[in-house]
mmCIF file of C-alpha atoms and ligand atoms in Angstrom:
data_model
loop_
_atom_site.group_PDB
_atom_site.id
_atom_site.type_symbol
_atom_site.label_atom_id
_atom_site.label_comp_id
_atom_site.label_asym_id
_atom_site.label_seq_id
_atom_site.Cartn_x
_atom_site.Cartn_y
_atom_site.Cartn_z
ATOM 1 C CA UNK A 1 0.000 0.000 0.000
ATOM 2 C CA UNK A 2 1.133 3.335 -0.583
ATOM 3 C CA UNK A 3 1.958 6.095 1.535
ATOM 4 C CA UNK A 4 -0.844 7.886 0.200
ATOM 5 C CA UNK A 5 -3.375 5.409 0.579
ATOM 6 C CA UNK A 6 -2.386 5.159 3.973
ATOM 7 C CA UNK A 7 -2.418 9.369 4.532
ATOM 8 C CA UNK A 8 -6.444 9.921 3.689
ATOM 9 C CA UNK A 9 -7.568 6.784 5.938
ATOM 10 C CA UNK A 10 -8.924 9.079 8.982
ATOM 11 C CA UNK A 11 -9.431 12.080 6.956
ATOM 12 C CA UNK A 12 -12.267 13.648 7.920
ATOM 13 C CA UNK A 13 -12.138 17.360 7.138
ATOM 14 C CA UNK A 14 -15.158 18.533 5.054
ATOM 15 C CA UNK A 15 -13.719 18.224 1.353
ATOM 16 C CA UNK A 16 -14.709 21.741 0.738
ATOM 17 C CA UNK A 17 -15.026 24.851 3.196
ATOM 18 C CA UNK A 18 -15.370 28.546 2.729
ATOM 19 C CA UNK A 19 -12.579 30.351 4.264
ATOM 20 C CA UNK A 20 -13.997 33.882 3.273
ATOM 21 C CA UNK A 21 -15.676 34.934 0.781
ATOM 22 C CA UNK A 22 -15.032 33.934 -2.748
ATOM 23 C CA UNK A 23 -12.141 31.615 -1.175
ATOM 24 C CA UNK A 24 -12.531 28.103 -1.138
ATOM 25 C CA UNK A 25 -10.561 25.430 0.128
ATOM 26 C CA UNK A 26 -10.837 22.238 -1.698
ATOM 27 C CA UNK A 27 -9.483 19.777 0.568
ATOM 28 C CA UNK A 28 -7.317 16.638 -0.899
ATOM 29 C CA UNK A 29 -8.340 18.342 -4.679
ATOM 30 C CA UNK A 30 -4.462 17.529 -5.944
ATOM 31 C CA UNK A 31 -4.387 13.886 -5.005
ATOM 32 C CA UNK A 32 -5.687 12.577 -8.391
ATOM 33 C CA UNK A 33 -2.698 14.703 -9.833
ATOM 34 C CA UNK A 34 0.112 13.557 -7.987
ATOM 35 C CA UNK A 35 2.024 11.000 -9.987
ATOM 36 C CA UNK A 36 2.260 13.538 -12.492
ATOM 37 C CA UNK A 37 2.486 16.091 -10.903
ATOM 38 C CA UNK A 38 6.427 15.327 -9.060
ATOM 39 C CA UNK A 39 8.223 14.724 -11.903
ATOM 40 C CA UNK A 40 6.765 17.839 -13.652
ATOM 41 C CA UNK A 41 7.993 19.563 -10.669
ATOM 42 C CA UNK A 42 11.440 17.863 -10.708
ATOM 43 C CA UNK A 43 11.646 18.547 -14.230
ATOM 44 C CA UNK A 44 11.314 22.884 -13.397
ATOM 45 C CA UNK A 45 13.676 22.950 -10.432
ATOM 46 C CA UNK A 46 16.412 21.297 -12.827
ATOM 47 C CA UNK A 47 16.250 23.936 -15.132
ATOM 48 C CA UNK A 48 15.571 26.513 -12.339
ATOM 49 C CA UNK A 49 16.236 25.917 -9.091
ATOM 50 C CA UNK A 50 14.772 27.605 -6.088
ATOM 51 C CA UNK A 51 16.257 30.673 -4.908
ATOM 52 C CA UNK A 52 15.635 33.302 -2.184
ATOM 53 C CA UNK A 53 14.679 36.663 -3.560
ATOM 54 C CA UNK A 54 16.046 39.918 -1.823
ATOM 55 C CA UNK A 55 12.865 42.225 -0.889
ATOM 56 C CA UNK A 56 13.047 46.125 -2.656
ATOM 57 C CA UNK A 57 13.869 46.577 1.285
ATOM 58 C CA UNK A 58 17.291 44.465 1.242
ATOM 59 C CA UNK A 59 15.957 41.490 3.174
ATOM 60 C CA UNK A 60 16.509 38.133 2.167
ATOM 61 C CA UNK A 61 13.146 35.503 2.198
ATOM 62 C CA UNK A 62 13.139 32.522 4.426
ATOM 63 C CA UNK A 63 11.225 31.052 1.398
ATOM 64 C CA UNK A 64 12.848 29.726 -1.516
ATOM 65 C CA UNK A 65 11.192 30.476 -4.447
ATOM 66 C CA UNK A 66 11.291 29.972 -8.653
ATOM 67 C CA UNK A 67 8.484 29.813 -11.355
ATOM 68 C CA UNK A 68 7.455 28.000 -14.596
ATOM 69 C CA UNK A 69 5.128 29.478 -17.087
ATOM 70 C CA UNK A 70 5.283 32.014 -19.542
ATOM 71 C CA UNK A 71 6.165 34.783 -17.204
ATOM 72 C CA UNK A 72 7.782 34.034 -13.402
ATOM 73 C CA UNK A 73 7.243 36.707 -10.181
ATOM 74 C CA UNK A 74 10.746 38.415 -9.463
ATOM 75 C CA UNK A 75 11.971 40.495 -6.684
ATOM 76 C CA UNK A 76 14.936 42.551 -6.482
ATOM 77 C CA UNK A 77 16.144 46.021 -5.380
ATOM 78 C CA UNK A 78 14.340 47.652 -8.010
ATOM 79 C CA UNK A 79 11.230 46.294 -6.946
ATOM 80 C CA UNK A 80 8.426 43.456 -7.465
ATOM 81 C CA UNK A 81 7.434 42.367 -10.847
ATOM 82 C CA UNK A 82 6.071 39.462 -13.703
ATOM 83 C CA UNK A 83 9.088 38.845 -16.074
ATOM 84 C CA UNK A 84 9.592 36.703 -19.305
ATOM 85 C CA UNK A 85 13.392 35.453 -18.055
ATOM 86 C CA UNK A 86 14.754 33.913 -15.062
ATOM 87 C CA UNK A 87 17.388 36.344 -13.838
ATOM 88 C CA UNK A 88 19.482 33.107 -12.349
ATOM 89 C CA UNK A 89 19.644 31.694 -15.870
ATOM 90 C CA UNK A 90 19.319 34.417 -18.317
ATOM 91 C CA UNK A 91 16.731 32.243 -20.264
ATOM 92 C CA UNK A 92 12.650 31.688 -20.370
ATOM 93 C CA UNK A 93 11.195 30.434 -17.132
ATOM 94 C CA UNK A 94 10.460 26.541 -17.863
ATOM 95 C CA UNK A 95 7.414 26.233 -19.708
ATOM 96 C CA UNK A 96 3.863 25.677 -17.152
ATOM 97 C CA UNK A 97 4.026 21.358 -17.757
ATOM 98 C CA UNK A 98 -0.145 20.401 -18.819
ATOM 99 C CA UNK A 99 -0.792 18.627 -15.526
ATOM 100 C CA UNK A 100 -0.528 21.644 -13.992
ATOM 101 C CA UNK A 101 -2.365 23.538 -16.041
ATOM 102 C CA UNK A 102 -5.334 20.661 -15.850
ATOM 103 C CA UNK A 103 -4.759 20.612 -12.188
ATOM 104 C CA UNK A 104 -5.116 25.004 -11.790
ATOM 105 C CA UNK A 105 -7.887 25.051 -14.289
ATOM 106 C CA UNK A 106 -9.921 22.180 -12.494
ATOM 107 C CA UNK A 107 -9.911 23.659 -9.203
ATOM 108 C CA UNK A 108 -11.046 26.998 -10.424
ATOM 109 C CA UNK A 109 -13.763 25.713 -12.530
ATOM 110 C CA UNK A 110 -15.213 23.420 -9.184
ATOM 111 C CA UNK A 111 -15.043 26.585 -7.212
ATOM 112 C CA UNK A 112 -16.886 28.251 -9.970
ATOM 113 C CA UNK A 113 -14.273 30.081 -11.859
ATOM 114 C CA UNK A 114 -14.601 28.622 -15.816
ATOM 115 C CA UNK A 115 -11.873 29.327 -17.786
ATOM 116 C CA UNK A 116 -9.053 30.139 -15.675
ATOM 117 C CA UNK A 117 -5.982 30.129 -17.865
ATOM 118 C CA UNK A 118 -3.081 31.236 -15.867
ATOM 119 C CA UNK A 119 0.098 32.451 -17.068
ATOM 120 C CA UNK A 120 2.516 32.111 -13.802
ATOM 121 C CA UNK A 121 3.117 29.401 -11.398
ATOM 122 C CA UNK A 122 5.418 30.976 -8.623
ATOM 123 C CA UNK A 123 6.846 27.898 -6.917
ATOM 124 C CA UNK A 124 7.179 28.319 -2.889
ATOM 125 C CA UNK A 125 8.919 26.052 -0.677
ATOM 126 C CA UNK A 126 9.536 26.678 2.693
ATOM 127 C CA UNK A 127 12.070 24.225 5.413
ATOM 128 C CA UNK A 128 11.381 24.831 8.959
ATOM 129 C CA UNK A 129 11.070 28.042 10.286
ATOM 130 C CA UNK A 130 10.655 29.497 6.748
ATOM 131 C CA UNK A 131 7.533 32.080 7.064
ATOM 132 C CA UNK A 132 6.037 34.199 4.758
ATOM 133 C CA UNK A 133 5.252 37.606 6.213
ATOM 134 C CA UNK A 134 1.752 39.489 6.112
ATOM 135 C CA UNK A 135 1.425 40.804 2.400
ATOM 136 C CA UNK A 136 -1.527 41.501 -0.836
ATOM 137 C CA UNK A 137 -0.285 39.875 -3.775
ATOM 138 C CA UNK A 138 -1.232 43.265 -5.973
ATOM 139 C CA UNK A 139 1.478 42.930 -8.909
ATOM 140 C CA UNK A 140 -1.413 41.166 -11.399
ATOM 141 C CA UNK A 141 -2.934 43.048 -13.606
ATOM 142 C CA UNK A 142 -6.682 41.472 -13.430
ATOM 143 C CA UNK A 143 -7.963 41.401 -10.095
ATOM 144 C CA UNK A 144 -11.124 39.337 -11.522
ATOM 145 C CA UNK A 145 -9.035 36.324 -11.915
ATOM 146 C CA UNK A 146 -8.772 34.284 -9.015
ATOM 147 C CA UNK A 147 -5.487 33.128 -7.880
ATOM 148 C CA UNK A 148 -5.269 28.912 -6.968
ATOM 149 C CA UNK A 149 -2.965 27.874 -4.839
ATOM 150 C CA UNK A 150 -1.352 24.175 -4.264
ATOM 151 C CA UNK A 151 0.002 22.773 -1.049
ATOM 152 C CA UNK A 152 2.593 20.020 -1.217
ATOM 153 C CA UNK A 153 4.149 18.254 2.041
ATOM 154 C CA UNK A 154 4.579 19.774 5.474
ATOM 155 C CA UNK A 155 1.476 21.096 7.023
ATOM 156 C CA UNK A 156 1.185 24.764 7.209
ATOM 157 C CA UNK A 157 -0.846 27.649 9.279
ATOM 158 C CA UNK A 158 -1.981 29.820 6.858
ATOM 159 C CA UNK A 159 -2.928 33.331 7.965
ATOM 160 C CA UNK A 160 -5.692 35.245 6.353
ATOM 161 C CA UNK A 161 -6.342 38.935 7.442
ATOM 162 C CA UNK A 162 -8.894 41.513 5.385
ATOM 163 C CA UNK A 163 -8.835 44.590 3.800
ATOM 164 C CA UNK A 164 -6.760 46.350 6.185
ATOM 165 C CA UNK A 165 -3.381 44.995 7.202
ATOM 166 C CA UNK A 166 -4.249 45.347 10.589
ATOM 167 C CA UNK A 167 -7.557 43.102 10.227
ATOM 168 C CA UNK A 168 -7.034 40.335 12.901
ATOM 169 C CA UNK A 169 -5.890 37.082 10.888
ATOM 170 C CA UNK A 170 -7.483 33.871 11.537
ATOM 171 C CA UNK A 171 -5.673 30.507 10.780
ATOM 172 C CA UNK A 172 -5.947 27.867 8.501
ATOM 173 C CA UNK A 173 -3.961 24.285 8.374
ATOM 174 C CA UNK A 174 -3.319 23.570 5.155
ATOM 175 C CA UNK A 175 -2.006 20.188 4.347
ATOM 176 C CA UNK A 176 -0.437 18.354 1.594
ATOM 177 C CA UNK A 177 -2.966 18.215 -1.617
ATOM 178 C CA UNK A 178 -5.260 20.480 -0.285
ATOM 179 C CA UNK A 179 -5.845 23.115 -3.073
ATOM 180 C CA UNK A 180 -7.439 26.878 -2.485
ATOM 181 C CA UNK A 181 -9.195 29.128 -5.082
ATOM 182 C CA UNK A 182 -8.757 32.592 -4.179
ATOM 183 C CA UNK A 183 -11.521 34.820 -6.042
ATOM 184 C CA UNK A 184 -14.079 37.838 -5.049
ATOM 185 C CA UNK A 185 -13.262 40.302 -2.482
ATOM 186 C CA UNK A 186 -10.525 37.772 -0.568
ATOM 187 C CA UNK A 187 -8.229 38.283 -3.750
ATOM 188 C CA UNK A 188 -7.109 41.442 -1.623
ATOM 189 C CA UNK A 189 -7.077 40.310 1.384
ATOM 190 C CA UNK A 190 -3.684 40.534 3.675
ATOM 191 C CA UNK A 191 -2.392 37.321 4.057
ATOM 192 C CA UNK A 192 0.857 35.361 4.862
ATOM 193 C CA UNK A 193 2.048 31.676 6.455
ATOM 194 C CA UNK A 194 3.293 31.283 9.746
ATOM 195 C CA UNK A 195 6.527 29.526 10.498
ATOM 196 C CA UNK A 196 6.956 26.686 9.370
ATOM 197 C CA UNK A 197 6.832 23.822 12.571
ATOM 198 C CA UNK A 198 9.475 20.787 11.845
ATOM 199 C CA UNK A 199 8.288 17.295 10.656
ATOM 200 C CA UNK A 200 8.422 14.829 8.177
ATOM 201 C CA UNK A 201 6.338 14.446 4.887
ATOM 202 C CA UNK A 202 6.034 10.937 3.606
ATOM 203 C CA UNK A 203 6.114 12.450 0.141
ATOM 204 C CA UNK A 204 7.723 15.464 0.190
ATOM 205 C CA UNK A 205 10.208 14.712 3.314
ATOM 206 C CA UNK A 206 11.305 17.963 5.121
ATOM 207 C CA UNK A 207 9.637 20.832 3.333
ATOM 208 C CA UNK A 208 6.314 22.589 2.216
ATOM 209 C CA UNK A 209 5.991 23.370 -1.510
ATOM 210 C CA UNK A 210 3.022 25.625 -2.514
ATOM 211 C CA UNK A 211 2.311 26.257 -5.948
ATOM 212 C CA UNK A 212 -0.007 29.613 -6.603
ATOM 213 C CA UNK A 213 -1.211 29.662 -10.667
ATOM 214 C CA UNK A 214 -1.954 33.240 -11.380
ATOM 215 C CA UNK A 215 -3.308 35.374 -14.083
ATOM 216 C CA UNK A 216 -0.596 37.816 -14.329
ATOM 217 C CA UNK A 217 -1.492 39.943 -17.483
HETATM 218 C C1 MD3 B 301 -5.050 34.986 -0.824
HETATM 219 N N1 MD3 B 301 1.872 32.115 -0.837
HETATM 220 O O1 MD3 B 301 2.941 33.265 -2.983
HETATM 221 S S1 MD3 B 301 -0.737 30.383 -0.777
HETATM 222 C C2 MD3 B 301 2.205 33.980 -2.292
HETATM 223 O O2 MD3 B 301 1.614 29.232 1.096
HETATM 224 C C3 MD3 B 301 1.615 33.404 -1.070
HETATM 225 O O3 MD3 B 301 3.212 29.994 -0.142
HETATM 226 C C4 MD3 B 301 1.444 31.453 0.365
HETATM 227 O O4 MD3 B 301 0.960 34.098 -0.356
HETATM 228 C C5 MD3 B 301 2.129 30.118 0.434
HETATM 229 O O5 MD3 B 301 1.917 35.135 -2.576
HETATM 230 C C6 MD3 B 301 0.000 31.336 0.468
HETATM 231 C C7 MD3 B 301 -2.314 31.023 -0.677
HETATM 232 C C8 MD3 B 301 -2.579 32.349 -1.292
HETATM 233 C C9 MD3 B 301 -1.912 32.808 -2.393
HETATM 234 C C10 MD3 B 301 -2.272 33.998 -2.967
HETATM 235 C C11 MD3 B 301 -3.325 34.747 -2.448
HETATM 236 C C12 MD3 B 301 -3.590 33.074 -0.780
HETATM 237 C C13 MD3 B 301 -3.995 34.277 -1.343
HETATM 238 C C14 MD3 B 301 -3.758 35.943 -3.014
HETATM 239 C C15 MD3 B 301 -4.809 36.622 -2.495
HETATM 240 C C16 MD3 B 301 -5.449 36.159 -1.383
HETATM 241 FE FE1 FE B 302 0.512 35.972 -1.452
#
């Protein structure tokens, strides 16, 4: 038996729960995926790895970070932006592979979002103690689009705030394979992960990897 057979025995979240609105979380959604979806990953980190980004304001990320699709999200001194080439390599971020395009597309289109045709998957991945600090993800040009979001391995406590950056954030687990549409007025909303506790993923060992397909242009 595999290890994932043996992970969803005892699961017995609701498969689907509103976390505000127009966000969804579609619990265990990337399962079906999986065997495909590793190797596809593999396949991007070989041609570019993950990195950690320096912030406009000189800091370095605890997250490590890279990006397939036709246009990746960069930071650097100058600032935050969508670009055509991977500054590490000098070349075209690694083409988005189809399963993850079937994968982004299905989730939207169950949380009621037809159509969703991203052009950027910015690839997270976070060790222990990696955190992602309270933020809007505001460098997309259409705000209608939602933004779907993958999460691989080590359990996480995502954060999710309002408007307002100093809206109280309440917390979400998410867990490996749980997938979250992002759409309506929560596309704005301040948001971040917490640090990341220690552990051990069957799958994905000693690390969280979140995947968020966006509509950049
Ligand atoms: C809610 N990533 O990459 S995914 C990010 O787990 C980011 O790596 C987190 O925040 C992570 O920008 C959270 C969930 C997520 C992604 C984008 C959102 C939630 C969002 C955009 C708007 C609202
Ligand atoms: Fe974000």
């Amino acid at each position: 038996m595999t290890a994932d057979l043996f992970e969803s025995v005892g699961d017995t979240r609701p498969p689907r729960e509103a976390m505000a609105e127009g966000a969804v979380v579609l619990r265990g959604f990337a399962r079906p995926f999986e065997a495909e979806l590793l190797p596809a990953l593999r396949a991007i980190l070989k041609q570019s790895p993950f990195r950690h980004l320096v912030t406009p304001g000189g800091h370095r990320m605890s997250v490590a970070m890279t990006n397939c699709g036709s246009v990746g999200w960069v930071s650097d001194p100058t600032g935050y932006r969508y670009d055509a080439i991977d500054p590490e390599s000098g070349q075209k971020w690694p083409a988005m592979p189809p399963v993850l395009r079937r994968l982004a597309a299905d989730a939207a289109d169950d949380a009621g979002y037809k159509g969703f045709a991203p052009e950027a998957c910015l690839i997270n991945r976070y060790v222990p103690g990696a955190k992602l600090s309270l933020h809007q993800d505001k460098d997309e040009l259409d705000f209608a689009a939602p933004i779907v979001s993958v999460s691989l391995g080590l359990p996480a406590i995502f954060l999710f705030g309002g408007l307002k950056r100093a809206d109280k954030p309440a917390r979400f687990r998410l867990e490996h394979s749980d997938v979250v549409v992002w759409g309506g007025p929560s596309r704005l909303f301040f948001h971040g992960v917490a640090p990341l506790a220690d552990g051990e993923h069957a799958v994905m060992c000693r690390q969280r990897i979140n995947l968020t397909f966006r509509k950049a242009r």
